[in-house]
Amino acid sequence: MSPNVLITGASGYLGGSLLEKIHEEGLPPHGKLYALVRKETDAAEVKKRGAFSLSFDVKDSAAVRKNIVENNISVVFFLIDAMSSNSQVLFIEALAEVKRNTGKEVHFLHAVTTNCTVIEEAEKYGVRNGRGLGFGNKISIQTVDIIKAALSSNHVYKIDTENSVWPVSHVADTSALYKQILSSILAGNLPDSGRNGYYLASSGLVDWNDIYSAIASALYKRRVIADSEVRLADAETVRKMAEGVGCQPQLIGFKIAGLCTLQAKNGEKLGWKSKFDSHHILEAADDE
């Protein structure tokens, strides 16, 4: 029996982009493709893209179990609520029940930042896991957060004193990697999972200061901040930035700063390659 697949966050930035790419390019033979939605208008958009809509509370254990088990879903792309691991554990437990009922492999794929808990739970239950241009959200949440922080403080500020860099990826490249992983699973060419199942979509590193400068220039051009200079934030400014973003001050650096030098290698083993240069993010800042 061909696997049934569920994509969560179908109206979001990553989930919507993945659903769009699947709709445009197709997949190897599979069962039903489901998409988790919040409202009826989203269900109509999902149907246009060849998927069946589901609507349930991802934090309700009984609801998760009912929808995963009764629909015999064996592959879940979890692309929402990356800040906690509570819902992910519920999905993994439900997938484990599907595995017991069918004797088939099940897969849980997710995007940052709760990886350790997810990996440990998946291994405990025998669930293979990895991570990885739709009709809903179109813009990266990090771009939105930088702008919200700037609007609340009237300037663009940097958090780190050092020139920190971060791996970046165009959403089309990210969704292409997700689709490649899913296609490999459906074709029976199981990708590495568990502690070896980290898949980074990135075309290279970009300096945060360059991102801040690009956004500052775009905002100042529209006269929504005082000037285009990027300043170093003090404690009071961090508080204002966090208020604008809607998070605790200690989390602002996690959202729009930090140092990461990881490189994309595992995706290339599956045949994935980025099409957009890493500096595309700077060129696109004004439009976004």
CSV table of C-alpha atoms in Angstrom, one decimal:
chain,number,residue,atom,x,y,z
A,1,MET,CA,0.0,0.0,0.0
A,2,SER,CA,1.4,3.4,-1.0
A,3,PRO,CA,2.1,5.8,1.9
A,4,ASN,CA,-0.3,8.5,2.8
A,5,VAL,CA,1.4,11.9,3.5
A,6,LEU,CA,0.5,14.8,5.7
A,7,ILE,CA,1.9,18.3,5.3
A,8,THR,CA,1.2,20.7,8.3
A,9,GLY,CA,1.4,24.4,7.9
A,10,ALA,CA,-0.1,24.3,4.4
A,11,SER,CA,-0.9,28.1,4.5
A,12,GLY,CA,2.5,28.9,5.9
A,13,TYR,CA,5.9,29.9,4.4
A,14,LEU,CA,7.5,26.5,4.3
A,15,GLY,CA,4.5,24.2,4.2
A,16,GLY,CA,2.8,26.2,1.5
A,17,SER,CA,5.9,26.3,-0.6
A,18,LEU,CA,6.3,22.5,-0.3
A,19,LEU,CA,2.7,21.9,-1.3
A,20,GLU,CA,3.0,24.3,-4.3
A,21,LYS,CA,6.2,22.5,-5.5
A,22,ILE,CA,4.5,19.1,-5.2
A,23,HIS,CA,1.5,20.4,-7.1
A,24,GLU,CA,3.8,21.7,-9.9
A,25,GLU,CA,6.2,18.9,-10.2
A,26,GLY,CA,4.5,15.8,-8.8
A,27,LEU,CA,5.8,12.9,-6.7
A,28,PRO,CA,6.6,9.2,-7.1
A,29,PRO,CA,3.6,6.9,-6.6
A,30,HIS,CA,2.0,7.5,-3.2
A,31,GLY,CA,-1.4,7.3,-1.5
A,32,LYS,CA,-3.4,10.3,-0.4
A,33,LEU,CA,-1.8,13.7,0.2
A,34,TYR,CA,-3.2,15.5,3.1
A,35,ALA,CA,-2.7,19.1,4.3
A,36,LEU,CA,-3.5,20.6,7.7
A,37,VAL,CA,-5.5,23.8,7.5
A,38,ARG,CA,-7.1,26.2,9.9
A,39,LYS,CA,-10.0,27.6,7.9
A,40,GLU,CA,-12.4,26.8,5.1
A,41,THR,CA,-10.7,29.2,2.6
A,42,ASP,CA,-7.4,27.4,3.1
A,43,ALA,CA,-9.2,24.1,2.5
A,44,ALA,CA,-10.3,25.3,-0.9
A,45,GLU,CA,-6.8,26.4,-1.8
A,46,VAL,CA,-5.4,23.0,-0.7
A,47,LYS,CA,-8.0,21.2,-2.8
A,48,LYS,CA,-6.9,23.2,-5.9
A,49,ARG,CA,-3.4,21.8,-5.3
A,50,GLY,CA,-4.5,18.2,-5.3
A,51,ALA,CA,-4.5,17.6,-1.5
A,52,PHE,CA,-7.2,16.6,1.0
A,53,SER,CA,-7.6,19.0,3.9
A,54,LEU,CA,-7.6,18.1,7.6
A,55,SER,CA,-8.3,20.4,10.4
A,56,PHE,CA,-7.5,19.5,14.1
A,57,ASP,CA,-5.7,20.8,17.1
A,58,VAL,CA,-2.0,19.7,16.9
A,59,LYS,CA,-1.8,20.0,20.7
A,60,ASP,CA,-4.7,17.6,21.4
A,61,SER,CA,-3.4,14.1,21.8
A,62,ALA,CA,-6.7,12.4,20.9
A,63,ALA,CA,-7.2,14.5,17.8
A,64,VAL,CA,-3.7,13.9,16.5
A,65,ARG,CA,-4.0,10.2,17.1
A,66,LYS,CA,-7.5,10.0,15.5
A,67,ASN,CA,-6.4,11.9,12.3
A,68,ILE,CA,-3.1,10.1,11.8
A,69,VAL,CA,-4.3,6.6,12.6
A,70,GLU,CA,-7.7,6.7,11.0
A,71,ASN,CA,-6.3,8.2,7.8
A,72,ASN,CA,-3.4,5.7,7.9
A,73,ILE,CA,-0.8,8.5,7.5
A,74,SER,CA,2.8,7.2,7.5
A,75,VAL,CA,4.7,10.3,6.4
A,76,VAL,CA,4.4,13.6,8.3
A,77,PHE,CA,6.1,16.9,7.3
A,78,PHE,CA,5.8,19.0,10.5
A,79,LEU,CA,6.4,22.6,9.5
A,80,ILE,CA,4.8,24.6,12.3
A,81,ASP,CA,5.5,25.4,16.0
A,82,ALA,CA,9.3,25.0,15.9
A,83,MET,CA,9.7,26.6,19.3
A,84,SER,CA,8.4,23.6,21.3
A,85,SER,CA,8.4,19.8,21.0
A,86,ASN,CA,5.0,19.0,22.6
A,87,SER,CA,3.0,18.5,19.4
A,88,GLN,CA,5.8,16.7,17.6
A,89,VAL,CA,5.8,14.0,20.3
A,90,LEU,CA,2.1,13.5,19.8
A,91,PHE,CA,2.6,12.9,16.0
A,92,ILE,CA,5.5,10.6,16.6
A,93,GLU,CA,3.4,8.5,19.0
A,94,ALA,CA,0.6,8.3,16.5
A,95,LEU,CA,2.9,7.4,13.7
A,96,ALA,CA,4.3,4.6,15.9
A,97,GLU,CA,0.8,3.2,16.2
A,98,VAL,CA,0.4,3.3,12.4
A,99,LYS,CA,3.7,1.3,12.2
A,100,ARG,CA,2.4,-1.3,14.7
A,101,ASN,CA,-0.9,-1.6,12.7
A,102,THR,CA,0.6,-1.9,9.3
A,103,GLY,CA,4.1,-3.1,9.7
A,104,LYS,CA,5.3,-0.4,7.4
A,105,GLU,CA,8.0,2.2,7.9
A,106,VAL,CA,6.8,5.6,9.1
A,107,HIS,CA,8.5,8.9,8.8
A,108,PHE,CA,8.5,12.3,10.7
A,109,LEU,CA,10.2,15.2,9.0
A,110,HIS,CA,10.5,18.6,10.8
A,111,ALA,CA,12.1,22.0,10.7
A,112,VAL,CA,14.2,23.3,13.6
A,113,THR,CA,14.6,24.1,16.7
A,114,THR,CA,13.5,21.2,18.8
A,115,ASN,CA,15.6,18.6,17.1
A,116,CYS,CA,17.1,16.9,20.2
A,117,THR,CA,13.7,16.0,21.7
A,118,VAL,CA,12.2,15.0,18.4
A,119,ILE,CA,15.2,12.7,17.5
A,120,GLU,CA,15.1,11.0,20.9
A,121,GLU,CA,11.4,10.4,20.8
A,122,ALA,CA,11.5,9.2,17.3
A,123,GLU,CA,14.2,6.7,18.1
A,124,LYS,CA,12.3,5.5,21.1
A,125,TYR,CA,9.2,4.7,19.0
A,126,GLY,CA,11.0,3.5,15.9
A,127,VAL,CA,9.9,6.4,13.7
A,128,ARG,CA,12.4,7.4,11.0
A,129,ASN,CA,12.8,11.2,11.1
A,130,GLY,CA,14.6,14.0,9.3
A,131,ARG,CA,14.0,17.7,8.6
A,132,GLY,CA,14.6,19.8,6.2
A,133,LEU,CA,5.6,29.4,-2.7
A,134,GLY,CA,2.4,28.7,-1.5
A,135,PHE,CA,-0.9,30.6,-1.2
A,136,GLY,CA,-0.4,31.8,2.4
A,137,ASN,CA,2.7,33.4,4.0
A,138,LYS,CA,5.1,34.7,1.4
A,139,ILE,CA,7.9,36.2,3.4
A,140,SER,CA,10.5,34.7,5.8
A,141,ILE,CA,9.6,35.2,9.5
A,142,GLN,CA,13.2,36.4,10.1
A,143,THR,CA,12.7,39.3,7.6
A,144,VAL,CA,9.4,40.2,9.2
A,145,ASP,CA,11.0,40.1,12.7
A,146,ILE,CA,13.9,42.4,11.7
A,147,ILE,CA,11.3,44.9,10.4
A,148,LYS,CA,9.1,44.6,13.4
A,149,ALA,CA,12.1,45.2,15.7
A,150,ALA,CA,13.1,48.2,13.7
A,151,LEU,CA,9.7,49.8,13.7
A,152,SER,CA,9.4,49.5,17.5
A,153,SER,CA,12.8,51.2,18.0
A,154,ASN,CA,12.8,53.6,15.0
A,155,HIS,CA,16.2,52.2,13.8
A,156,VAL,CA,17.7,48.9,12.6
A,157,TYR,CA,19.9,47.5,15.4
A,158,LYS,CA,22.4,44.6,15.5
A,159,ILE,CA,22.7,42.4,18.5
A,160,ASP,CA,26.2,40.9,18.2
A,161,THR,CA,29.4,42.9,18.5
A,162,GLU,CA,31.1,40.4,16.1
A,163,ASN,CA,30.3,40.0,12.4
A,164,SER,CA,28.2,36.9,12.7
A,165,VAL,CA,27.1,34.9,9.7
A,166,TRP,CA,24.2,32.6,9.0
A,167,PRO,CA,23.4,30.0,6.3
A,168,VAL,CA,20.5,31.2,4.1
A,169,SER,CA,18.3,29.5,1.6
A,170,HIS,CA,15.7,30.7,-0.9
A,171,VAL,CA,12.3,29.2,-0.1
A,172,ALA,CA,12.3,27.6,-3.5
A,173,ASP,CA,15.5,25.8,-2.7
A,174,THR,CA,14.3,24.8,0.7
A,175,SER,CA,11.0,23.4,-0.6
A,176,ALA,CA,13.0,21.6,-3.3
A,177,LEU,CA,15.1,19.9,-0.7
A,178,TYR,CA,11.9,18.9,1.3
A,179,LYS,CA,10.4,17.5,-1.9
A,180,GLN,CA,13.6,15.6,-2.7
A,181,ILE,CA,13.6,14.0,0.8
A,182,LEU,CA,9.9,13.0,0.4
A,183,SER,CA,10.4,11.7,-3.1
A,184,SER,CA,13.3,9.5,-1.8
A,185,ILE,CA,11.1,8.1,0.9
A,186,LEU,CA,8.2,7.3,-1.5
A,187,ALA,CA,10.6,5.7,-4.0
A,188,GLY,CA,11.9,3.5,-1.3
A,189,ASN,CA,15.4,5.1,-1.3
A,190,LEU,CA,15.3,5.9,2.4
A,191,PRO,CA,17.5,8.9,3.3
A,192,ASP,CA,19.6,8.9,6.5
A,193,SER,CA,17.5,9.5,9.6
A,194,GLY,CA,17.8,9.9,13.3
A,195,ARG,CA,21.1,11.5,14.4
A,196,ASN,CA,22.3,11.4,10.8
A,197,GLY,CA,19.0,12.8,9.5
A,198,TYR,CA,19.8,16.5,9.5
A,199,TYR,CA,19.3,18.2,6.1
A,200,LEU,CA,20.3,21.8,5.8
A,201,ALA,CA,19.0,23.8,2.8
A,202,SER,CA,21.6,26.5,2.2
A,203,SER,CA,23.4,28.1,-0.7
A,204,GLY,CA,26.0,29.7,1.6
A,205,LEU,CA,26.6,32.1,4.5
A,206,VAL,CA,25.5,35.8,4.7
A,207,ASP,CA,26.7,38.3,7.3
A,208,TRP,CA,23.9,39.5,9.5
A,209,ASN,CA,25.2,43.1,9.2
A,210,ASP,CA,24.7,43.0,5.4
A,211,ILE,CA,21.1,41.8,6.0
A,212,TYR,CA,20.5,44.5,8.5
A,213,SER,CA,21.9,47.2,6.2
A,214,ALA,CA,19.8,46.0,3.2
A,215,ILE,CA,16.6,46.2,5.3
A,216,ALA,CA,17.6,49.5,6.9
A,217,SER,CA,18.1,51.0,3.4
A,218,ALA,CA,14.7,49.7,2.3
A,219,LEU,CA,12.9,51.0,5.3
A,220,TYR,CA,14.6,54.4,5.3
A,221,LYS,CA,13.8,54.8,1.6
A,222,ARG,CA,10.2,54.6,2.6
A,223,ARG,CA,10.8,56.9,5.5
A,224,VAL,CA,9.5,54.5,8.1
A,225,ILE,CA,12.7,54.7,10.2
A,226,ALA,CA,14.8,57.7,11.1
A,227,ASP,CA,17.9,56.8,9.1
A,228,SER,CA,19.7,53.8,7.4
A,229,GLU,CA,22.5,53.5,9.9
A,230,VAL,CA,22.8,50.1,11.7
A,231,ARG,CA,23.5,50.6,15.4
A,232,LEU,CA,24.5,48.3,18.3
A,233,ALA,CA,21.6,47.6,20.6
A,234,ASP,CA,21.8,48.3,24.3
A,235,ALA,CA,19.6,46.6,26.9
A,236,GLU,CA,16.8,49.1,26.7
A,237,THR,CA,16.8,48.9,22.9
A,238,VAL,CA,16.7,45.1,23.1
A,239,ARG,CA,13.6,45.4,25.3
A,240,LYS,CA,11.9,47.6,22.7
A,241,MET,CA,12.9,45.3,19.9
A,242,ALA,CA,11.5,42.3,21.7
A,243,GLU,CA,8.3,44.1,22.4
A,244,GLY,CA,7.9,44.8,18.7
A,245,VAL,CA,8.6,41.2,17.7
A,246,GLY,CA,6.4,39.8,20.5
A,247,CYS,CA,9.0,37.8,22.4
A,248,GLN,CA,11.0,37.9,25.6
A,249,PRO,CA,14.2,40.1,25.4
A,250,GLN,CA,16.4,37.0,25.9
A,251,LEU,CA,15.0,35.5,22.7
A,252,ILE,CA,15.5,38.4,20.3
A,253,GLY,CA,19.1,37.3,19.5
A,254,PHE,CA,17.8,33.8,18.7
A,255,LYS,CA,15.3,35.2,16.2
A,256,ILE,CA,17.4,37.8,14.3
A,257,ALA,CA,21.0,37.2,15.1
A,258,GLY,CA,23.6,34.5,16.0
A,259,LEU,CA,26.5,32.6,14.5
A,260,CYS,CA,26.1,29.4,12.5
A,261,THR,CA,28.6,28.0,10.0
A,262,LEU,CA,26.9,24.8,9.1
A,263,GLN,CA,27.2,23.7,5.4
A,264,ALA,CA,24.7,21.9,3.3
A,265,LYS,CA,26.1,18.4,2.5
A,266,ASN,CA,23.5,15.7,3.2
A,267,GLY,CA,21.0,17.1,0.7
A,268,GLU,CA,23.5,16.9,-2.0
A,269,LYS,CA,23.8,13.1,-1.4
A,270,LEU,CA,20.1,12.9,-2.5
A,271,GLY,CA,20.8,14.9,-5.6
A,272,TRP,CA,19.6,18.3,-4.3
A,273,LYS,CA,21.5,21.5,-5.3
A,274,SER,CA,20.6,25.1,-4.6
A,275,LYS,CA,19.7,27.3,-7.5
A,276,PHE,CA,19.8,30.7,-5.8
A,277,ASP,CA,23.0,32.4,-4.7
A,278,SER,CA,23.2,33.2,-1.0
A,279,HIS,CA,23.4,36.9,-1.6
A,280,HIS,CA,19.9,36.8,-3.3
A,281,ILE,CA,18.5,37.6,0.2
A,282,LEU,CA,20.2,41.0,0.0
A,283,GLU,CA,19.0,41.7,-3.5
A,284,ALA,CA,15.4,40.8,-2.5
A,285,ALA,CA,15.3,42.8,0.7
A,286,ASP,CA,13.9,45.9,-0.9
A,287,ASP,CA,11.0,44.0,-2.6
A,288,GLU,CA,10.2,42.0,0.6
